[in-house]
Each structure stands twice: as C-alpha cells, then as structure tokens.
Amino acid sequence: MIADGPLRFWLDYVEREGALCERKSEFAEVLLPSNLQRSLQLPEALRVTSDPEVAAAESALLLMPGHAALDAAASEVLSRGDVGRGYVPWPASAAPTATTLITQARENIGVEHGRIDLDRDPAPIYYPFLRVGALVTYTLDDRFVEREEACVDARAGTLATEDLRRRILGSSLIGVADTHHTTLGPELGRAIAGAHAALCERTALRSRTLERQAQSALREECVRVDAYYAAALASLAARSESAEARRQTLLDAQAEATRLEHRRRVQEIELKFRVTREIAPFRLHVVFLPALALNVVVRRGERRYPLRLDWLLPAARFATPCCPRCNTCAPLIAGRSSLHCRGCSTDAMSA
C-alpha cells in the first residue's frame, strides 16, 4: 500500500475525477480520462511514484510536493471547498445521572443570587460544533502559506477548548446519526463570526511574531541603506565646498533629491518587512456531538427561572450557556424580575 501522503491524495483525487488506478506497494498504474489529461498535462497511461529510485527503475513519473500535477490537483480541491456535516458516534458507556449533572452545573456554571435545581430528567441530543479550516498567505519579504483551524460552538459562537478541539478532530465521523435522538440546528451566522474572529486573532498574533523575527534583518538592511546614502551626501557636500556658486546650487538640489530618495528607500524597506496576510477558508464542517439536554430552574427565593444546559458527552463538560435575554455568553444573574447576564444589568442601569 502506498504510504506517501501527497501521492495518496493525488491518486484519490484522480480516481474521484474518473481515472483508473492500480495501486502497488511503491508505485501506481494510472489511466487518465481526457479531461484530466488536459488539465494536468499528462498522458493517458502512466506510472507514478514518490520514490526517486523507483521512478528510475520503473520509468515512472516522480510525483512529489512542488510538481505541477500535484499543485494543480490541490488548487482544484481548494477552489471547490470542503463543506459537510458528520456525527460523532454515540458512546457505549453509561451517561451521567441527573444528580451528577446538577452537581456539575452548580460547581461549574453557577448563577449569581440563584440556585440551580433539576426541572426534568436529561434528554439525549446531538449538539453542533463548527470546524473551519483556512489557508493563510503571509507576505514578508517572501510569500508562504500556513494552515489554520478553528473549532467553535455552533450555537454560542464561542471557541472550543483545546481538549474538545482535539477530540473533535480525532473523532471518526459518521454521515448519519446512529440513534434517533434530536439534533440541534447550528446558528451558522453566529458560528462563522466566532470562527472568523478566532482566525483573525490567531493570524494577527502570528504576524506580530514574524515581524519580531524579521527585526534583525530589517535593521541590517536599514544600516546598509543609511551608510550608502550618507556616503553619497558626504561626497556631494565635499564637492559643493570647492564648487562655484552656480555649481553649488545644482549640487544642493542633488543633495535634497538624494535625501528624498533615502527616505523613500527606507519606507520601501519597512514596507517589505511588514507582514500582510490573507485568510482563505476552504473547510466548513458541522460536527454533531452526543450530548444531554438538562432542563433546570434557577431559584431566587420563590422566583423560578427556566434554563437549559447542554452536557457534551465527549468532553464531560457543559457547553457555554447563553443569556436568555440578550443571547450573549456571559455570567448569569438571577435578578428580581428575570434571569439575565451582567451586560443586561449594565444596560438596565445606564438606561
């Protein structure tokens, strides 16, 4: 079986496009349809490998990163995008009891001035998360591409914890739920905004890191440019001292032009070492996690406020609850007339 990742990707791609492939241990026999022959600029029948020695021995095409046929396949896949949905299989282990969940809610959610009590037994559901993949092109004296991923709660728009992100990425998804439990729909607008904010923050941090790493090269180039123009101005000044008045005027104008050219060149260098970035999303997956919907009431004295909490089974933690009034994710307060967040309290006080 072929182990090389890029070669496996290329073979998978051409097979999806109608090619016939016979995979062997070190190379593959490929028969391309006419459309792939034209787009990849390859013959109808060929052998491909990622091993230089095998390529020489078998008269095979050496297909490695950087080859035009591999780049063309990757560009085509990225231009189409990768959109889909999948389910994490329902766990076989026993679900936590309602008593356990209420204890966890009181310890980890908490409501100011309120007490969380059980309203109804937990109900099994599927809870949505959004996985967004993007290619980020950085330009800093050179141009290179890095891959970034963000995983967000598709109802609250908040970034998933690192542990939950790893669990989602490491899960083998199935296309259809293996139970008949209710599936909660994602709020895609909110989720995409959360993922975009996370990617922007992460790439901005990466840009600042790259700029710090480039400071030494920036200073060295500025020193060389400063030395060059300083020598040019010194030469003009020396010539001006012994020149006639008419010639001095010309040399003074030339010196001013040299100073302007110096400033322009320094600005060019600073711009060259300033990072620019472009984020191009290519993956948008909605992943449904096994969860338990826990309907509770928040008590403040005789007052009772309904609230639903969602326990994520793979992560053994609650999803971030949103304010019932404004739908933002913030600490909750059991007020005298409603259950709301700190932001709602501030708005009410300032109104």
Coordinates of C-alpha atoms in Angstrom, one line a residue:
M1 CA 0.0 0.0 0.0
I2 CA 1.3 3.5 -0.9
A3 CA 2.3 5.3 2.3
D4 CA 3.3 8.7 0.9
G5 CA 0.5 11.3 1.8
P6 CA 0.8 13.6 -1.2
L7 CA 0.8 10.7 -3.6
R8 CA -2.2 9.1 -1.9
F9 CA -4.0 12.5 -2.1
W10 CA -3.3 12.8 -5.8
L11 CA -4.4 9.2 -6.5
D12 CA -7.6 9.8 -4.5
Y13 CA -8.3 13.0 -6.5
V14 CA -7.8 11.5 -10.0
E15 CA -10.0 8.5 -9.0
R16 CA -12.8 10.8 -8.0
E17 CA -12.4 12.5 -11.3
G18 CA -12.8 9.3 -13.3
A19 CA -9.3 7.8 -13.5
L20 CA -8.5 4.1 -13.1
C21 CA -5.7 3.4 -10.6
E22 CA -4.0 0.1 -9.7
R23 CA -2.0 0.8 -6.5
K24 CA 1.0 -1.3 -5.8
S25 CA 3.5 -1.1 -2.9
E26 CA 5.8 1.5 -4.4
F27 CA 4.0 2.9 -7.4
A28 CA 0.7 3.1 -9.1
E29 CA -0.5 2.4 -12.7
V30 CA -2.9 5.2 -13.7
L31 CA -5.2 5.6 -16.7
L32 CA -6.4 9.2 -17.0
P33 CA -9.6 10.3 -18.8
S34 CA -9.3 13.1 -21.4
N35 CA -10.4 15.9 -19.1
L36 CA -7.6 15.1 -16.6
Q37 CA -5.1 14.7 -19.4
R38 CA -5.8 18.2 -20.5
S39 CA -5.9 19.8 -17.0
L40 CA -2.9 18.0 -15.6
Q41 CA -1.0 18.0 -19.0
L42 CA -0.2 14.3 -18.6
P43 CA -0.5 11.3 -21.0
E44 CA -3.4 8.8 -20.8
A45 CA -1.4 6.0 -19.3
L46 CA 1.4 6.4 -16.8
R47 CA 3.1 5.2 -13.7
V48 CA 3.5 7.4 -10.7
T49 CA 5.6 7.2 -7.5
S50 CA 7.2 9.3 -4.8
D51 CA 10.4 7.4 -4.6
P52 CA 13.3 8.6 -6.9
E53 CA 14.8 5.1 -7.2
V54 CA 11.5 3.5 -8.1
A55 CA 10.9 6.3 -10.7
A56 CA 14.2 5.5 -12.4
A57 CA 13.7 1.7 -12.2
E58 CA 10.1 1.7 -13.4
S59 CA 10.2 4.7 -15.8
A60 CA 7.6 6.3 -13.5
L61 CA 6.6 9.9 -13.0
L62 CA 8.2 11.2 -9.8
L63 CA 5.2 12.9 -8.1
M64 CA 6.4 15.0 -5.1
P65 CA 5.4 18.3 -3.4
G66 CA 6.1 21.1 -5.9
H67 CA 5.2 19.0 -9.0
A68 CA 2.8 20.9 -11.3
A69 CA 0.3 17.9 -11.4
L70 CA 0.1 17.7 -7.6
D71 CA -0.2 21.5 -7.3
A72 CA -3.0 21.6 -9.9
A73 CA -4.9 18.9 -8.0
A74 CA -4.5 20.7 -4.7
S75 CA -5.7 24.0 -6.3
E76 CA -8.7 22.4 -7.8
V77 CA -9.7 20.8 -4.5
L78 CA -9.2 24.0 -2.6
S79 CA -11.2 26.0 -5.1
R80 CA -14.2 23.7 -4.7
G81 CA -14.0 23.9 -0.9
D82 CA -14.8 21.2 1.7
V83 CA -18.3 21.5 3.1
G84 CA -20.0 18.8 5.0
R85 CA -21.6 17.5 8.2
G86 CA -21.0 14.5 10.4
Y87 CA -21.9 12.8 13.7
V88 CA -19.6 11.6 16.4
P89 CA -20.9 8.1 17.2
W90 CA -23.0 7.8 20.3
P91 CA -20.8 6.4 23.2
A92 CA -21.5 3.0 24.6
S93 CA -20.6 4.0 28.1
A94 CA -23.3 4.9 30.6
A95 CA -24.4 8.5 30.7
P96 CA -24.0 10.5 33.9
T97 CA -27.0 10.7 36.2
A98 CA -29.2 13.8 36.7
T99 CA -27.8 14.2 40.2
T100 CA -24.2 14.2 38.8
L101 CA -25.2 16.7 36.2
I102 CA -26.8 19.1 38.7
T103 CA -23.7 18.9 40.9
Q104 CA -21.6 19.7 37.9
A105 CA -23.9 22.6 37.0
R106 CA -23.7 24.1 40.4
E107 CA -19.9 23.8 40.6
N108 CA -19.1 25.0 37.0
I109 CA -21.9 27.1 35.8
G110 CA -23.2 28.9 38.8
V111 CA -25.7 31.8 38.8
E112 CA -25.2 34.9 40.9
H113 CA -28.0 35.2 43.5
G114 CA -29.6 31.9 42.3
R115 CA -29.6 28.2 42.9
I116 CA -29.7 25.6 40.1
D117 CA -32.3 22.8 40.6
L118 CA -33.4 20.0 38.3
D119 CA -36.6 20.5 36.4
R120 CA -36.7 17.4 34.1
D121 CA -34.5 14.4 33.6
P122 CA -31.8 14.9 30.9
A123 CA -32.7 14.1 27.3
P124 CA -30.2 12.8 24.8
I125 CA -29.4 15.2 21.9
Y126 CA -26.8 16.0 19.3
Y127 CA -25.1 19.3 19.8
P128 CA -23.4 21.2 16.9
F129 CA -19.9 22.5 16.6
L130 CA -18.4 24.2 13.6
R131 CA -15.0 23.3 12.3
V132 CA -13.4 25.9 9.9
G133 CA -10.2 25.3 8.1
A134 CA -8.3 28.1 6.3
L135 CA -5.2 28.7 4.3
V136 CA -3.4 31.9 5.4
T137 CA -1.0 33.6 3.0
Y138 CA 1.7 35.6 4.7
T139 CA 3.9 38.1 2.8
L140 CA 7.1 39.3 4.5
D141 CA 10.0 39.7 2.0
D142 CA 8.7 36.4 0.8
R143 CA 5.4 34.7 0.4
F144 CA 4.3 31.5 2.1
V145 CA 1.2 29.7 3.2
E146 CA 0.2 28.1 6.5
R147 CA -3.0 26.2 7.5
E148 CA -5.1 27.3 10.4
E149 CA -8.2 25.7 12.0
A150 CA -10.9 27.0 14.4
C151 CA -13.5 25.0 16.2
V152 CA -16.4 26.8 17.7
D153 CA -19.7 26.1 19.5
A154 CA -22.1 26.4 16.6
R155 CA -24.9 27.8 18.8
A156 CA -23.0 30.1 21.1
G157 CA -20.2 31.1 18.7
T158 CA -17.5 30.6 21.4
L159 CA -14.2 28.9 20.7
A160 CA -14.0 25.3 21.8
T161 CA -11.5 24.3 24.5
E162 CA -8.2 22.8 23.2
D163 CA -9.2 19.4 24.7
L164 CA -12.5 19.5 23.0
R165 CA -11.0 20.6 19.7
R166 CA -8.6 17.7 19.8
R167 CA -11.4 15.3 20.5
I168 CA -13.5 16.6 17.6
L169 CA -10.5 16.5 15.2
G170 CA -9.6 13.0 16.4
S171 CA -13.1 11.5 16.1
S172 CA -14.1 9.2 13.3
L173 CA -17.3 10.7 12.0
I174 CA -20.3 9.0 10.5
G175 CA -22.6 10.6 7.9
V176 CA -25.9 9.7 9.6
A177 CA -26.7 9.7 13.3
D178 CA -26.6 6.2 14.8
T179 CA -29.6 7.0 17.1
H180 CA -32.9 8.8 16.7
H181 CA -32.0 11.5 19.3
T182 CA -32.9 15.1 18.5
T183 CA -30.3 17.1 16.5
L184 CA -30.0 20.7 17.5
G185 CA -29.5 23.0 14.5
P186 CA -26.5 25.3 14.2
E187 CA -26.7 29.1 14.2
L188 CA -24.3 29.4 11.3
G189 CA -24.1 33.2 11.2
R190 CA -23.0 33.4 14.8
A191 CA -20.7 30.4 14.5
I192 CA -18.9 31.7 11.4
A193 CA -18.5 35.1 13.0
G194 CA -16.9 33.4 16.0
A195 CA -14.6 31.3 13.9
H196 CA -13.6 34.3 11.8
A197 CA -12.8 36.3 15.0
A198 CA -10.7 33.4 16.3
L199 CA -8.7 33.1 13.0
C200 CA -8.1 36.8 12.8
E201 CA -6.8 36.9 16.3
R202 CA -4.5 33.9 15.8
T203 CA -3.1 35.2 12.5
A204 CA -2.6 38.7 13.9
L205 CA -0.5 37.1 16.7
R206 CA 1.4 35.1 14.1
S207 CA 2.1 38.2 12.1
R208 CA 3.5 40.1 15.1
T209 CA 5.8 37.1 15.8
L210 CA 7.0 37.1 12.2
E211 CA 7.7 40.8 12.3
R212 CA 9.7 40.5 15.6
Q213 CA 11.7 37.7 14.0
A214 CA 12.4 40.0 11.0
Q215 CA 13.6 43.0 13.0
S216 CA 17.3 42.0 12.8
A217 CA 17.2 41.7 9.0
L218 CA 15.3 45.0 8.9
R219 CA 17.9 46.8 11.0
E220 CA 20.8 45.4 8.9
E221 CA 19.2 46.5 5.6
C222 CA 18.4 49.9 7.0
V223 CA 22.0 50.3 8.2
R224 CA 23.4 49.4 4.8
V225 CA 21.0 51.9 3.1
D226 CA 21.8 54.6 5.6
A227 CA 25.5 54.1 5.1
Y228 CA 25.1 54.2 1.3
Y229 CA 23.1 57.5 1.3
A230 CA 25.3 59.0 4.0
A231 CA 28.4 58.4 1.8
A232 CA 26.6 59.9 -1.2
L233 CA 25.6 63.0 0.7
A234 CA 29.1 63.4 2.1
S235 CA 30.5 63.3 -1.4
L236 CA 28.1 65.9 -2.6
A237 CA 28.9 68.1 0.4
A238 CA 32.7 67.8 -0.3
R239 CA 32.2 68.7 -4.0
S240 CA 30.0 71.7 -3.1
E241 CA 32.6 73.3 -0.8
S242 CA 35.0 73.8 -3.7
A243 CA 32.4 74.4 -6.4
E244 CA 31.4 77.7 -7.9
A245 CA 28.2 79.3 -6.7
R246 CA 26.2 78.2 -9.8
R247 CA 27.6 74.6 -9.4
Q248 CA 26.8 74.7 -5.6
T249 CA 23.1 75.4 -6.4
L250 CA 23.0 72.3 -8.6
L251 CA 24.8 70.1 -6.0
D252 CA 22.4 71.4 -3.3
A253 CA 19.4 70.4 -5.4
Q254 CA 21.0 67.0 -6.0
A255 CA 21.6 66.6 -2.2
E256 CA 18.0 67.3 -1.5
A257 CA 16.9 64.8 -4.1
T258 CA 19.3 62.2 -2.5
R259 CA 17.7 62.8 0.9
L260 CA 14.2 62.3 -0.5
E261 CA 15.4 59.2 -2.3
H262 CA 16.8 58.0 1.1
R263 CA 13.5 58.5 2.9
R264 CA 11.6 56.7 0.1
R265 CA 14.0 53.8 0.2
V266 CA 13.7 53.4 3.9
Q267 CA 9.9 53.4 3.6
E268 CA 10.2 50.6 1.0
I269 CA 12.4 48.5 3.3
E270 CA 10.0 49.0 6.2
L271 CA 7.1 48.0 4.0
K272 CA 8.9 44.9 2.8
F273 CA 9.4 43.7 6.4
R274 CA 5.8 44.5 7.3
V275 CA 3.6 41.3 7.4
T276 CA 0.4 41.2 5.3
R277 CA -1.9 38.3 5.5
E278 CA -4.8 36.9 3.6
I279 CA -7.2 34.3 5.0
A280 CA -8.9 31.9 2.6
P281 CA -11.3 29.5 4.2
F282 CA -11.5 26.1 2.5
R283 CA -13.3 23.8 5.0
L284 CA -16.6 24.2 6.7
H285 CA -17.8 21.2 8.7
V286 CA -20.7 21.0 11.1
V287 CA -19.9 18.2 13.6
F288 CA -22.7 16.9 15.9
L289 CA -21.6 15.7 19.3
P290 CA -23.5 13.4 21.6
A291 CA -24.9 15.5 24.5
L292 CA -27.6 15.6 27.2
A293 CA -30.1 18.5 27.4
L294 CA -30.6 19.3 31.1
N295 CA -33.6 21.4 31.8
V296 CA -33.2 23.2 35.1
V297 CA -34.8 26.0 37.1
V298 CA -32.8 28.8 38.7
R299 CA -34.3 29.7 42.0
R300 CA -34.1 33.1 43.8
G301 CA -36.3 32.8 46.8
E302 CA -39.8 31.9 45.5
R303 CA -38.9 33.0 41.9
R304 CA -38.2 30.3 39.3
Y305 CA -36.4 30.9 36.0
P306 CA -36.2 28.1 33.4
L307 CA -32.8 27.4 31.8
R308 CA -31.4 24.7 29.6
L309 CA -27.9 23.4 29.9
D310 CA -26.2 21.1 27.4
W311 CA -23.7 18.4 28.7
L312 CA -21.2 17.4 26.0
L313 CA -20.6 13.7 26.5
P314 CA -17.2 13.5 24.7
A315 CA -15.8 16.4 26.7
A316 CA -17.6 15.7 30.0
R317 CA -18.5 19.4 30.4
F318 CA -21.3 21.8 29.7
A319 CA -21.5 23.9 26.6
T320 CA -21.3 27.6 27.3
P321 CA -24.8 28.8 28.3
C322 CA -26.2 32.0 26.7
C323 CA -28.2 34.7 28.4
P324 CA -31.9 34.1 28.0
R325 CA -32.5 37.9 27.4
C326 CA -29.7 39.0 25.1
N327 CA -28.3 35.6 23.9
T328 CA -24.7 36.6 24.7
C329 CA -22.3 34.3 26.6
A330 CA -21.7 36.0 29.9
P331 CA -22.0 35.1 33.6
L332 CA -25.7 34.8 34.6
I333 CA -27.5 36.7 37.4
A334 CA -30.9 35.7 38.9
G335 CA -32.5 39.1 39.2
R336 CA -35.7 40.1 40.9
S337 CA -37.6 40.0 37.7
S338 CA -35.6 37.9 35.2
L339 CA -32.6 35.7 34.6
H340 CA -30.0 37.8 32.7
C341 CA -26.3 38.4 32.3
R342 CA -24.0 41.2 33.6
G343 CA -24.3 43.0 30.3
C344 CA -28.1 43.2 30.6
S345 CA -27.7 44.5 34.2
T346 CA -25.3 47.3 33.0
D347 CA -27.6 48.2 30.1
A348 CA -30.6 48.5 32.5
M349 CA -28.6 50.7 34.9
S350 CA -27.5 53.1 32.2
A351 CA -30.9 53.3 30.6

